């Protein structure tokens, strides 16, 4: 069935460092891919998405490219800020068990220090 | 625009007790979702409504969980009786529709802050 695997956290970085959070997926067909972010005490927010191969999603300085050949959707940011500290979830939307549903990875906690 | 509202934010109960969670989606959103997020895991879909009808409840433990969306707006999720393994955050989300076709972004899900349930 469909699944998403993310790198384990926590990821700890200094401010202005480069960020990569790896995400790979297993899916039949052509899923859409997403990154959600969960700030402390808040609900999940959509960060970016890509709906077909080679699409690049971007928002707030974050970006991720839908790579069908490597079944990956890695999240990157060139210079992180303390305010980026949060839990990041990779997800795919595709047909699972006959239903078009959103499947999440386990999440990666990012901590950015000044 | 108001976001997805959930209440209560926190709940502590003894095992075998009952509990109910409430969700009010974004106005005009036809599709409503309930997710369970166990600590250290990603959210898992429990049930999806389209207006007041159930679209997918394949992962809802129906012997103890129930949900309704009688008027196609707000929704209630109930657990009766609760077990220790039900300790989790229960997230509600809504979207304009459940399809990616038509209006771009119509199936984008917006999440509420969640209800953290602790079963002792």
mmCIF file with all atom_site columns, C-alpha atoms in Angstrom:
data_model
loop_
_atom_site.group_PDB
_atom_site.id
_atom_site.type_symbol
_atom_site.label_atom_id
_atom_site.label_alt_id
_atom_site.label_comp_id
_atom_site.label_asym_id
_atom_site.label_entity_id
_atom_site.label_seq_id
_atom_site.pdbx_PDB_ins_code
_atom_site.Cartn_x
_atom_site.Cartn_y
_atom_site.Cartn_z
_atom_site.occupancy
_atom_site.B_iso_or_equiv
_atom_site.pdbx_formal_charge
_atom_site.auth_seq_id
_atom_site.auth_comp_id
_atom_site.auth_asym_id
_atom_site.auth_atom_id
_atom_site.pdbx_PDB_model_num
ATOM 1   C CA . UNK A 1 1   ? 0.000   0.000  0.000   1.00 0.00 ? 1   UNK A CA 1
ATOM 2   C CA . UNK A 1 2   ? 0.916   3.664  -0.085  1.00 0.00 ? 2   UNK A CA 1
ATOM 3   C CA . UNK A 1 3   ? 3.408   4.880  2.503   1.00 0.00 ? 3   UNK A CA 1
ATOM 4   C CA . UNK A 1 4   ? 5.730   7.764  3.350   1.00 0.00 ? 4   UNK A CA 1
ATOM 5   C CA . UNK A 1 5   ? 9.125   7.550  5.053   1.00 0.00 ? 5   UNK A CA 1
ATOM 6   C CA . UNK A 1 6   ? 10.832  10.596 6.557   1.00 0.00 ? 6   UNK A CA 1
ATOM 7   C CA . UNK A 1 7   ? 14.235  11.023 8.142   1.00 0.00 ? 7   UNK A CA 1
ATOM 8   C CA . UNK A 1 8   ? 14.133  10.737 11.889  1.00 0.00 ? 8   UNK A CA 1
ATOM 9   C CA . UNK A 1 9   ? 14.592  13.788 14.025  1.00 0.00 ? 9   UNK A CA 1
ATOM 10  C CA . UNK A 1 10  ? 15.258  15.842 15.832  1.00 0.00 ? 10  UNK A CA 1
ATOM 11  C CA . UNK A 1 11  ? 17.233  17.929 13.397  1.00 0.00 ? 11  UNK A CA 1
ATOM 12  C CA . UNK A 1 12  ? 19.137  20.637 15.235  1.00 0.00 ? 12  UNK A CA 1
ATOM 13  C CA . UNK A 1 13  ? 20.613  23.550 13.291  1.00 0.00 ? 13  UNK A CA 1
ATOM 14  C CA . UNK A 1 14  ? 22.062  26.968 13.907  1.00 0.00 ? 14  UNK A CA 1
ATOM 15  C CA . UNK A 1 15  ? 20.314  29.985 12.471  1.00 0.00 ? 15  UNK A CA 1
ATOM 16  C CA . UNK A 1 16  ? 21.137  30.595 8.754   1.00 0.00 ? 16  UNK A CA 1
ATOM 17  C CA . UNK A 1 17  ? 22.183  26.962 8.209   1.00 0.00 ? 17  UNK A CA 1
ATOM 18  C CA . UNK A 1 18  ? 20.993  24.959 5.191   1.00 0.00 ? 18  UNK A CA 1
ATOM 19  C CA . UNK A 1 19  ? 18.140  22.548 5.825   1.00 0.00 ? 19  UNK A CA 1
ATOM 20  C CA . UNK A 1 20  ? 17.308  19.253 4.152   1.00 0.00 ? 20  UNK A CA 1
ATOM 21  C CA . UNK A 1 21  ? 14.635  16.885 5.426   1.00 0.00 ? 21  UNK A CA 1
ATOM 22  C CA . UNK A 1 22  ? 14.461  13.692 3.395   1.00 0.00 ? 22  UNK A CA 1
ATOM 23  C CA . UNK A 1 23  ? 11.186  12.138 2.337   1.00 0.00 ? 23  UNK A CA 1
ATOM 24  C CA . UNK A 1 24  ? 10.606  9.087  0.165   1.00 0.00 ? 24  UNK A CA 1
ATOM 25  C CA . UNK A 1 25  ? 7.350   7.450  -0.760  1.00 0.00 ? 25  UNK A CA 1
ATOM 26  C CA . UNK A 1 26  ? 5.798   4.253  -2.046  1.00 0.00 ? 26  UNK A CA 1
ATOM 27  C CA . UNK A 1 27  ? 2.659   4.602  -4.095  1.00 0.00 ? 27  UNK A CA 1
ATOM 28  C CA . UNK A 1 28  ? 0.753   3.191  -7.019  1.00 0.00 ? 28  UNK A CA 1
ATOM 29  C CA . UNK A 1 29  ? -0.350  5.564  -9.716  1.00 0.00 ? 29  UNK A CA 1
ATOM 30  C CA . UNK A 1 30  ? 0.445   9.249  -9.598  1.00 0.00 ? 30  UNK A CA 1
ATOM 31  C CA . UNK A 1 31  ? 0.053   10.689 -6.105  1.00 0.00 ? 31  UNK A CA 1
ATOM 32  C CA . UNK A 1 32  ? 0.207   14.341 -5.121  1.00 0.00 ? 32  UNK A CA 1
ATOM 33  C CA . UNK A 1 33  ? 2.891   15.179 -2.563  1.00 0.00 ? 33  UNK A CA 1
ATOM 34  C CA . UNK A 1 34  ? 2.760   17.634 0.324   1.00 0.00 ? 34  UNK A CA 1
ATOM 35  C CA . UNK A 1 35  ? 4.747   19.106 3.176   1.00 0.00 ? 35  UNK A CA 1
ATOM 36  C CA . UNK A 1 36  ? 2.813   20.178 6.260   1.00 0.00 ? 36  UNK A CA 1
ATOM 37  C CA . UNK A 1 37  ? 4.256   22.058 9.247   1.00 0.00 ? 37  UNK A CA 1
ATOM 38  C CA . UNK A 1 38  ? 3.061   21.981 12.847  1.00 0.00 ? 38  UNK A CA 1
ATOM 39  C CA . UNK A 1 39  ? 4.224   24.850 15.060  1.00 0.00 ? 39  UNK A CA 1
ATOM 40  C CA . UNK A 1 40  ? 4.072   24.337 18.838  1.00 0.00 ? 40  UNK A CA 1
ATOM 41  C CA . UNK A 1 41  ? 0.490   24.464 20.083  1.00 0.00 ? 41  UNK A CA 1
ATOM 42  C CA . UNK A 1 42  ? -0.977  24.879 16.614  1.00 0.00 ? 42  UNK A CA 1
ATOM 43  C CA . UNK A 1 43  ? -2.653  22.701 14.016  1.00 0.00 ? 43  UNK A CA 1
ATOM 44  C CA . UNK A 1 44  ? -1.064  21.353 10.852  1.00 0.00 ? 44  UNK A CA 1
ATOM 45  C CA . UNK A 1 45  ? -0.566  23.917 8.085   1.00 0.00 ? 45  UNK A CA 1
ATOM 46  C CA . UNK A 1 46  ? 0.057   23.185 4.438   1.00 0.00 ? 46  UNK A CA 1
ATOM 47  C CA . UNK A 1 47  ? 3.558   24.406 3.595   1.00 0.00 ? 47  UNK A CA 1
ATOM 48  C CA . UNK A 1 48  ? 3.836   23.404 -0.065  1.00 0.00 ? 48  UNK A CA 1
ATOM 49  C CA . UNK A 1 49  ? 2.701   20.812 -2.553  1.00 0.00 ? 49  UNK A CA 1
ATOM 50  C CA . UNK A 1 50  ? 3.440   19.290 -5.948  1.00 0.00 ? 50  UNK A CA 1
ATOM 51  C CA . UNK A 1 51  ? 0.941   17.404 -8.050  1.00 0.00 ? 51  UNK A CA 1
ATOM 52  C CA . UNK A 1 52  ? 3.054   15.803 -10.784 1.00 0.00 ? 52  UNK A CA 1
ATOM 53  C CA . UNK A 1 53  ? 6.570   14.628 -11.519 1.00 0.00 ? 53  UNK A CA 1
ATOM 54  C CA . UNK A 1 54  ? 9.244   17.358 -11.745 1.00 0.00 ? 54  UNK A CA 1
ATOM 55  C CA . UNK A 1 55  ? 6.931   19.953 -10.179 1.00 0.00 ? 55  UNK A CA 1
ATOM 56  C CA . UNK A 1 56  ? 8.605   22.149 -7.564  1.00 0.00 ? 56  UNK A CA 1
ATOM 57  C CA . UNK A 1 57  ? 6.548   23.394 -4.645  1.00 0.00 ? 57  UNK A CA 1
ATOM 58  C CA . UNK A 1 58  ? 7.773   26.456 -2.768  1.00 0.00 ? 58  UNK A CA 1
ATOM 59  C CA . UNK A 1 59  ? 6.639   28.694 0.072   1.00 0.00 ? 59  UNK A CA 1
ATOM 60  C CA . UNK A 1 60  ? 8.292   30.878 2.739   1.00 0.00 ? 60  UNK A CA 1
ATOM 61  C CA . UNK A 1 61  ? 11.761  30.035 1.401   1.00 0.00 ? 61  UNK A CA 1
ATOM 62  C CA . UNK A 1 62  ? 11.137  26.284 1.547   1.00 0.00 ? 62  UNK A CA 1
ATOM 63  C CA . UNK A 1 63  ? 11.071  24.172 -1.588  1.00 0.00 ? 63  UNK A CA 1
ATOM 64  C CA . UNK A 1 64  ? 10.700  20.545 -2.627  1.00 0.00 ? 64  UNK A CA 1
ATOM 65  C CA . UNK A 1 65  ? 10.811  18.836 -6.026  1.00 0.00 ? 65  UNK A CA 1
ATOM 66  C CA . UNK A 1 66  ? 8.658   15.838 -6.949  1.00 0.00 ? 66  UNK A CA 1
ATOM 67  C CA . UNK A 1 67  ? 11.188  13.238 -8.177  1.00 0.00 ? 67  UNK A CA 1
ATOM 68  C CA . UNK A 1 68  ? 9.405   10.219 -9.604  1.00 0.00 ? 68  UNK A CA 1
ATOM 69  C CA . UNK A 1 69  ? 12.602  8.417  -10.592 1.00 0.00 ? 69  UNK A CA 1
ATOM 70  C CA . UNK A 1 70  ? 13.820  8.381  -6.979  1.00 0.00 ? 70  UNK A CA 1
ATOM 71  C CA . UNK A 1 71  ? 10.320  8.488  -5.390  1.00 0.00 ? 71  UNK A CA 1
ATOM 72  C CA . UNK A 1 72  ? 11.433  11.422 -3.277  1.00 0.00 ? 72  UNK A CA 1
ATOM 73  C CA . UNK A 1 73  ? 10.171  14.836 -2.170  1.00 0.00 ? 73  UNK A CA 1
ATOM 74  C CA . UNK A 1 74  ? 12.959  16.274 -0.012  1.00 0.00 ? 74  UNK A CA 1
ATOM 75  C CA . UNK A 1 75  ? 12.314  19.568 1.789   1.00 0.00 ? 75  UNK A CA 1
ATOM 76  C CA . UNK A 1 76  ? 15.034  22.237 1.586   1.00 0.00 ? 76  UNK A CA 1
ATOM 77  C CA . UNK A 1 77  ? 15.626  25.765 2.815   1.00 0.00 ? 77  UNK A CA 1
ATOM 78  C CA . UNK A 1 78  ? 18.758  27.774 2.207   1.00 0.00 ? 78  UNK A CA 1
ATOM 79  C CA . UNK A 1 79  ? 18.848  29.684 5.504   1.00 0.00 ? 79  UNK A CA 1
ATOM 80  C CA . UNK A 1 80  ? 16.709  28.639 8.458   1.00 0.00 ? 80  UNK A CA 1
ATOM 81  C CA . UNK A 1 81  ? 15.452  30.955 11.182  1.00 0.00 ? 81  UNK A CA 1
ATOM 82  C CA . UNK A 1 82  ? 14.559  30.289 14.808  1.00 0.00 ? 82  UNK A CA 1
ATOM 83  C CA . UNK A 1 83  ? 10.909  30.766 13.829  1.00 0.00 ? 83  UNK A CA 1
ATOM 84  C CA . UNK A 1 84  ? 11.165  27.689 11.555  1.00 0.00 ? 84  UNK A CA 1
ATOM 85  C CA . UNK A 1 85  ? 11.382  25.442 14.617  1.00 0.00 ? 85  UNK A CA 1
ATOM 86  C CA . UNK A 1 86  ? 8.462   23.042 14.246  1.00 0.00 ? 86  UNK A CA 1
ATOM 87  C CA . UNK A 1 87  ? 7.547   19.500 13.238  1.00 0.00 ? 87  UNK A CA 1
ATOM 88  C CA . UNK A 1 88  ? 7.477   18.869 9.481   1.00 0.00 ? 88  UNK A CA 1
ATOM 89  C CA . UNK A 1 89  ? 5.313   16.161 7.930   1.00 0.00 ? 89  UNK A CA 1
ATOM 90  C CA . UNK A 1 90  ? 5.660   14.761 4.435   1.00 0.00 ? 90  UNK A CA 1
ATOM 91  C CA . UNK A 1 91  ? 2.438   13.367 2.974   1.00 0.00 ? 91  UNK A CA 1
ATOM 92  C CA . UNK A 1 92  ? 1.009   11.906 -0.194  1.00 0.00 ? 92  UNK A CA 1
ATOM 93  C CA . UNK A 1 93  ? -2.502  11.909 -1.509  1.00 0.00 ? 93  UNK A CA 1
ATOM 94  C CA . UNK A 1 94  ? -3.362  8.881  -3.572  1.00 0.00 ? 94  UNK A CA 1
ATOM 95  C CA . UNK A 1 95  ? -5.688  5.953  -3.800  1.00 0.00 ? 95  UNK A CA 1
ATOM 96  C CA . UNK A 1 96  ? -5.301  3.661  -0.788  1.00 0.00 ? 96  UNK A CA 1
ATOM 97  C CA . UNK A 1 97  ? -7.700  0.784  -0.224  1.00 0.00 ? 97  UNK A CA 1
ATOM 98  C CA . UNK A 1 98  ? -10.021 2.209  -2.847  1.00 0.00 ? 98  UNK A CA 1
ATOM 99  C CA . UNK A 1 99  ? -10.133 5.658  -1.286  1.00 0.00 ? 99  UNK A CA 1
ATOM 100 C CA . UNK A 1 100 ? -8.314  8.846  -2.239  1.00 0.00 ? 100 UNK A CA 1
ATOM 101 C CA . UNK A 1 101 ? -6.711  9.718  1.088   1.00 0.00 ? 101 UNK A CA 1
ATOM 102 C CA . UNK A 1 102 ? -3.845  11.640 2.652   1.00 0.00 ? 102 UNK A CA 1
ATOM 103 C CA . UNK A 1 103 ? -1.058  9.437  4.095   1.00 0.00 ? 103 UNK A CA 1
ATOM 104 C CA . UNK A 1 104 ? 1.452   11.097 6.431   1.00 0.00 ? 104 UNK A CA 1
ATOM 105 C CA . UNK A 1 105 ? 5.006   10.294 7.408   1.00 0.00 ? 105 UNK A CA 1
ATOM 106 C CA . UNK A 1 106 ? 5.964   10.187 11.082  1.00 0.00 ? 106 UNK A CA 1
ATOM 107 C CA . UNK A 1 107 ? 7.189   13.775 11.154  1.00 0.00 ? 107 UNK A CA 1
ATOM 108 C CA . UNK A 1 108 ? 10.617  15.351 11.661  1.00 0.00 ? 108 UNK A CA 1
ATOM 109 C CA . UNK A 1 109 ? 11.193  17.814 14.468  1.00 0.00 ? 109 UNK A CA 1
ATOM 110 C CA . UNK A 1 110 ? 13.402  20.783 13.568  1.00 0.00 ? 110 UNK A CA 1
ATOM 111 C CA . UNK A 1 111 ? 15.032  22.893 16.280  1.00 0.00 ? 111 UNK A CA 1
ATOM 112 C CA . UNK A 1 112 ? 16.868  26.045 15.191  1.00 0.00 ? 112 UNK A CA 1
ATOM 113 C CA . UNK A 1 113 ? 19.142  27.799 17.676  1.00 0.00 ? 113 UNK A CA 1
ATOM 114 C CA . UNK A 1 114 ? 20.317  31.443 17.499  1.00 0.00 ? 114 UNK A CA 1
ATOM 115 C CA . UNK B 2 1   ? -11.666 33.827 7.597   1.00 0.00 ? 1   UNK B CA 1
ATOM 116 C CA . UNK B 2 2   ? -12.118 31.694 10.712  1.00 0.00 ? 2   UNK B CA 1
ATOM 117 C CA . UNK B 2 3   ? -10.214 28.440 10.776  1.00 0.00 ? 3   UNK B CA 1
ATOM 118 C CA . UNK B 2 4   ? -11.289 24.982 11.887  1.00 0.00 ? 4   UNK B CA 1
ATOM 119 C CA . UNK B 2 5   ? -12.449 25.058 15.508  1.00 0.00 ? 5   UNK B CA 1
ATOM 120 C CA . UNK B 2 6   ? -12.144 22.133 17.908  1.00 0.00 ? 6   UNK B CA 1
ATOM 121 C CA . UNK B 2 7   ? -13.081 21.600 21.520  1.00 0.00 ? 7   UNK B CA 1
ATOM 122 C CA . UNK B 2 8   ? -12.039 20.729 24.091  1.00 0.00 ? 8   UNK B CA 1
ATOM 123 C CA . UNK B 2 9   ? -8.316  21.288 23.617  1.00 0.00 ? 9   UNK B CA 1
ATOM 124 C CA . UNK B 2 10  ? -7.388  18.804 26.341  1.00 0.00 ? 10  UNK B CA 1
ATOM 125 C CA . UNK B 2 11  ? -9.217  15.915 27.973  1.00 0.00 ? 11  UNK B CA 1
ATOM 126 C CA . UNK B 2 12  ? -8.149  13.407 30.623  1.00 0.00 ? 12  UNK B CA 1
ATOM 127 C CA . UNK B 2 13  ? -10.355 10.394 31.346  1.00 0.00 ? 13  UNK B CA 1
ATOM 128 C CA . UNK B 2 14  ? -10.149 6.975  32.970  1.00 0.00 ? 14  UNK B CA 1
ATOM 129 C CA . UNK B 2 15  ? -10.209 3.875  30.767  1.00 0.00 ? 15  UNK B CA 1
ATOM 130 C CA . UNK B 2 16  ? -13.708 2.575  30.022  1.00 0.00 ? 16  UNK B CA 1
ATOM 131 C CA . UNK B 2 17  ? -15.147 6.099  30.264  1.00 0.00 ? 17  UNK B CA 1
ATOM 132 C CA . UNK B 2 18  ? -16.731 7.892  27.320  1.00 0.00 ? 18  UNK B CA 1
ATOM 133 C CA . UNK B 2 19  ? -15.552 11.072 25.638  1.00 0.00 ? 19  UNK B CA 1
ATOM 134 C CA . UNK B 2 20  ? -16.733 13.283 22.797  1.00 0.00 ? 20  UNK B CA 1
ATOM 135 C CA . UNK B 2 21  ? -14.897 15.795 20.628  1.00 0.00 ? 21  UNK B CA 1
ATOM 136 C CA . UNK B 2 22  ? -16.455 18.589 18.613  1.00 0.00 ? 22  UNK B CA 1
ATOM 137 C CA . UNK B 2 23  ? -15.352 20.156 15.346  1.00 0.00 ? 23  UNK B CA 1
ATOM 138 C CA . UNK B 2 24  ? -16.650 23.146 13.394  1.00 0.00 ? 24  UNK B CA 1
ATOM 139 C CA . UNK B 2 25  ? -15.119 23.311 9.903   1.00 0.00 ? 25  UNK B CA 1
ATOM 140 C CA . UNK B 2 26  ? -14.403 26.346 7.797   1.00 0.00 ? 26  UNK B CA 1
ATOM 141 C CA . UNK B 2 27  ? -17.642 27.831 6.499   1.00 0.00 ? 27  UNK B CA 1
ATOM 142 C CA . UNK B 2 28  ? -18.611 26.396 3.126   1.00 0.00 ? 28  UNK B CA 1
ATOM 143 C CA . UNK B 2 29  ? -16.315 23.379 3.330   1.00 0.00 ? 29  UNK B CA 1
ATOM 144 C CA . UNK B 2 30  ? -18.203 20.271 2.248   1.00 0.00 ? 30  UNK B CA 1
ATOM 145 C CA . UNK B 2 31  ? -15.593 17.713 3.284   1.00 0.00 ? 31  UNK B CA 1
ATOM 146 C CA . UNK B 2 32  ? -14.671 17.041 6.897   1.00 0.00 ? 32  UNK B CA 1
ATOM 147 C CA . UNK B 2 33  ? -12.007 14.656 8.214   1.00 0.00 ? 33  UNK B CA 1
ATOM 148 C CA . UNK B 2 34  ? -11.133 13.227 11.622  1.00 0.00 ? 34  UNK B CA 1
ATOM 149 C CA . UNK B 2 35  ? -7.556  12.056 12.183  1.00 0.00 ? 35  UNK B CA 1
ATOM 150 C CA . UNK B 2 36  ? -5.839  10.314 15.093  1.00 0.00 ? 36  UNK B CA 1
ATOM 151 C CA . UNK B 2 37  ? -2.236  11.321 15.797  1.00 0.00 ? 37  UNK B CA 1
ATOM 152 C CA . UNK B 2 38  ? -0.423  9.067  18.253  1.00 0.00 ? 38  UNK B CA 1
ATOM 153 C CA . UNK B 2 39  ? 2.738   10.531 19.810  1.00 0.00 ? 39  UNK B CA 1
ATOM 154 C CA . UNK B 2 40  ? 5.678   10.198 17.446  1.00 0.00 ? 40  UNK B CA 1
ATOM 155 C CA . UNK B 2 41  ? 3.536   9.248  14.457  1.00 0.00 ? 41  UNK B CA 1
ATOM 156 C CA . UNK B 2 42  ? 1.881   11.085 11.628  1.00 0.00 ? 42  UNK B CA 1
ATOM 157 C CA . UNK B 2 43  ? -1.880  11.633 11.582  1.00 0.00 ? 43  UNK B CA 1
ATOM 158 C CA . UNK B 2 44  ? -4.013  8.673  10.487  1.00 0.00 ? 44  UNK B CA 1
ATOM 159 C CA . UNK B 2 45  ? -7.415  9.200  8.896   1.00 0.00 ? 45  UNK B CA 1
ATOM 160 C CA . UNK B 2 46  ? -10.298 7.813  10.941  1.00 0.00 ? 46  UNK B CA 1
ATOM 161 C CA . UNK B 2 47  ? -13.292 9.029  8.969   1.00 0.00 ? 47  UNK B CA 1
ATOM 162 C CA . UNK B 2 48  ? -14.154 11.357 6.091   1.00 0.00 ? 48  UNK B CA 1
ATOM 163 C CA . UNK B 2 49  ? -17.519 13.042 5.504   1.00 0.00 ? 49  UNK B CA 1
ATOM 164 C CA . UNK B 2 50  ? -18.798 14.644 2.316   1.00 0.00 ? 50  UNK B CA 1
ATOM 165 C CA . UNK B 2 51  ? -21.571 16.958 3.523   1.00 0.00 ? 51  UNK B CA 1
ATOM 166 C CA . UNK B 2 52  ? -23.450 14.699 5.973   1.00 0.00 ? 52  UNK B CA 1
ATOM 167 C CA . UNK B 2 53  ? -22.546 11.386 4.324   1.00 0.00 ? 53  UNK B CA 1
ATOM 168 C CA . UNK B 2 54  ? -19.634 9.098  5.198   1.00 0.00 ? 54  UNK B CA 1
ATOM 169 C CA . UNK B 2 55  ? -17.109 8.680  2.358   1.00 0.00 ? 55  UNK B CA 1
ATOM 170 C CA . UNK B 2 56  ? -14.460 6.583  4.113   1.00 0.00 ? 56  UNK B CA 1
ATOM 171 C CA . UNK B 2 57  ? -14.538 5.042  7.577   1.00 0.00 ? 57  UNK B CA 1
ATOM 172 C CA . UNK B 2 58  ? -12.342 2.049  6.781   1.00 0.00 ? 58  UNK B CA 1
ATOM 173 C CA . UNK B 2 59  ? -9.891  2.801  9.617   1.00 0.00 ? 59  UNK B CA 1
ATOM 174 C CA . UNK B 2 60  ? -12.440 3.747  12.267  1.00 0.00 ? 60  UNK B CA 1
ATOM 175 C CA . UNK B 2 61  ? -12.618 1.171  15.118  1.00 0.00 ? 61  UNK B CA 1
ATOM 176 C CA . UNK B 2 62  ? -16.366 0.917  14.916  1.00 0.00 ? 62  UNK B CA 1
ATOM 177 C CA . UNK B 2 63  ? -16.758 -1.176 18.056  1.00 0.00 ? 63  UNK B CA 1
ATOM 178 C CA . UNK B 2 64  ? -15.864 1.889  20.151  1.00 0.00 ? 64  UNK B CA 1
ATOM 179 C CA . UNK B 2 65  ? -15.625 4.940  17.898  1.00 0.00 ? 65  UNK B CA 1
ATOM 180 C CA . UNK B 2 66  ? -18.518 6.744  16.267  1.00 0.00 ? 66  UNK B CA 1
ATOM 181 C CA . UNK B 2 67  ? -18.856 10.027 14.424  1.00 0.00 ? 67  UNK B CA 1
ATOM 182 C CA . UNK B 2 68  ? -21.652 12.075 12.992  1.00 0.00 ? 68  UNK B CA 1
ATOM 183 C CA . UNK B 2 69  ? -22.178 15.198 10.946  1.00 0.00 ? 69  UNK B CA 1
ATOM 184 C CA . UNK B 2 70  ? -25.940 15.437 11.005  1.00 0.00 ? 70  UNK B CA 1
ATOM 185 C CA . UNK B 2 71  ? -26.494 18.814 9.341   1.00 0.00 ? 71  UNK B CA 1
ATOM 186 C CA . UNK B 2 72  ? -23.437 18.686 7.115   1.00 0.00 ? 72  UNK B CA 1
ATOM 187 C CA . UNK B 2 73  ? -21.647 21.377 9.129   1.00 0.00 ? 73  UNK B CA 1
ATOM 188 C CA . UNK B 2 74  ? -20.148 20.598 12.525  1.00 0.00 ? 74  UNK B CA 1
ATOM 189 C CA . UNK B 2 75  ? -19.222 17.107 13.625  1.00 0.00 ? 75  UNK B CA 1
ATOM 190 C CA . UNK B 2 76  ? -18.796 15.041 16.780  1.00 0.00 ? 76  UNK B CA 1
ATOM 191 C CA . UNK B 2 77  ? -16.414 12.130 17.325  1.00 0.00 ? 77  UNK B CA 1
ATOM 192 C CA . UNK B 2 78  ? -17.148 9.832  20.262  1.00 0.00 ? 78  UNK B CA 1
ATOM 193 C CA . UNK B 2 79  ? -15.188 7.078  21.967  1.00 0.00 ? 79  UNK B CA 1
ATOM 194 C CA . UNK B 2 80  ? -17.090 4.641  24.166  1.00 0.00 ? 80  UNK B CA 1
ATOM 195 C CA . UNK B 2 81  ? -15.503 2.965  26.081  1.00 0.00 ? 81  UNK B CA 1
ATOM 196 C CA . UNK B 2 82  ? -12.006 4.427  25.921  1.00 0.00 ? 82  UNK B CA 1
ATOM 197 C CA . UNK B 2 83  ? -8.863  2.295  26.084  1.00 0.00 ? 83  UNK B CA 1
ATOM 198 C CA . UNK B 2 84  ? -5.344  3.264  27.090  1.00 0.00 ? 84  UNK B CA 1
ATOM 199 C CA . UNK B 2 85  ? -4.204  3.038  23.458  1.00 0.00 ? 85  UNK B CA 1
ATOM 200 C CA . UNK B 2 86  ? -6.697  5.753  22.482  1.00 0.00 ? 86  UNK B CA 1
ATOM 201 C CA . UNK B 2 87  ? -4.400  8.362  24.064  1.00 0.00 ? 87  UNK B CA 1
ATOM 202 C CA . UNK B 2 88  ? -3.574  10.640 21.142  1.00 0.00 ? 88  UNK B CA 1
ATOM 203 C CA . UNK B 2 89  ? -4.303  13.995 19.541  1.00 0.00 ? 89  UNK B CA 1
ATOM 204 C CA . UNK B 2 90  ? -7.528  14.002 17.545  1.00 0.00 ? 90  UNK B CA 1
ATOM 205 C CA . UNK B 2 91  ? -7.369  16.364 14.599  1.00 0.00 ? 91  UNK B CA 1
ATOM 206 C CA . UNK B 2 92  ? -10.232 17.677 12.561  1.00 0.00 ? 92  UNK B CA 1
ATOM 207 C CA . UNK B 2 93  ? -9.696  19.038 9.064   1.00 0.00 ? 93  UNK B CA 1
ATOM 208 C CA . UNK B 2 94  ? -11.912 20.394 6.311   1.00 0.00 ? 94  UNK B CA 1
ATOM 209 C CA . UNK B 2 95  ? -11.683 21.113 2.604   1.00 0.00 ? 95  UNK B CA 1
ATOM 210 C CA . UNK B 2 96  ? -13.930 22.650 -0.039  1.00 0.00 ? 96  UNK B CA 1
ATOM 211 C CA . UNK B 2 97  ? -14.265 19.262 -1.700  1.00 0.00 ? 97  UNK B CA 1
ATOM 212 C CA . UNK B 2 98  ? -12.613 15.858 -1.701  1.00 0.00 ? 98  UNK B CA 1
ATOM 213 C CA . UNK B 2 99  ? -11.480 16.041 -5.298  1.00 0.00 ? 99  UNK B CA 1
ATOM 214 C CA . UNK B 2 100 ? -8.430  17.622 -6.858  1.00 0.00 ? 100 UNK B CA 1
ATOM 215 C CA . UNK B 2 101 ? -10.343 18.150 -10.064 1.00 0.00 ? 101 UNK B CA 1
ATOM 216 C CA . UNK B 2 102 ? -12.149 21.399 -10.826 1.00 0.00 ? 102 UNK B CA 1
ATOM 217 C CA . UNK B 2 103 ? -11.254 24.394 -8.686  1.00 0.00 ? 103 UNK B CA 1
ATOM 218 C CA . UNK B 2 104 ? -7.518  24.351 -8.019  1.00 0.00 ? 104 UNK B CA 1
ATOM 219 C CA . UNK B 2 105 ? -6.733  23.621 -4.396  1.00 0.00 ? 105 UNK B CA 1
ATOM 220 C CA . UNK B 2 106 ? -10.305 22.623 -3.585  1.00 0.00 ? 106 UNK B CA 1
ATOM 221 C CA . UNK B 2 107 ? -9.077  19.460 -1.871  1.00 0.00 ? 107 UNK B CA 1
ATOM 222 C CA . UNK B 2 108 ? -6.479  21.256 0.272   1.00 0.00 ? 108 UNK B CA 1
ATOM 223 C CA . UNK B 2 109 ? -7.111  20.238 3.871   1.00 0.00 ? 109 UNK B CA 1
ATOM 224 C CA . UNK B 2 110 ? -7.098  22.843 6.665   1.00 0.00 ? 110 UNK B CA 1
ATOM 225 C CA . UNK B 2 111 ? -6.507  21.500 10.153  1.00 0.00 ? 111 UNK B CA 1
ATOM 226 C CA . UNK B 2 112 ? -7.789  22.545 13.560  1.00 0.00 ? 112 UNK B CA 1
ATOM 227 C CA . UNK B 2 113 ? -5.561  22.753 16.646  1.00 0.00 ? 113 UNK B CA 1
ATOM 228 C CA . UNK B 2 114 ? -6.563  19.277 17.820  1.00 0.00 ? 114 UNK B CA 1
ATOM 229 C CA . UNK B 2 115 ? -7.802  17.736 21.061  1.00 0.00 ? 115 UNK B CA 1
ATOM 230 C CA . UNK B 2 116 ? -5.196  15.999 23.203  1.00 0.00 ? 116 UNK B CA 1
ATOM 231 C CA . UNK B 2 117 ? -6.768  12.956 24.890  1.00 0.00 ? 117 UNK B CA 1
ATOM 232 C CA . UNK B 2 118 ? -5.090  11.173 27.786  1.00 0.00 ? 118 UNK B CA 1
ATOM 233 C CA . UNK B 2 119 ? -6.610  7.883  28.947  1.00 0.00 ? 119 UNK B CA 1
ATOM 234 C CA . UNK B 2 120 ? -5.429  6.755  32.388  1.00 0.00 ? 120 UNK B CA 1
#
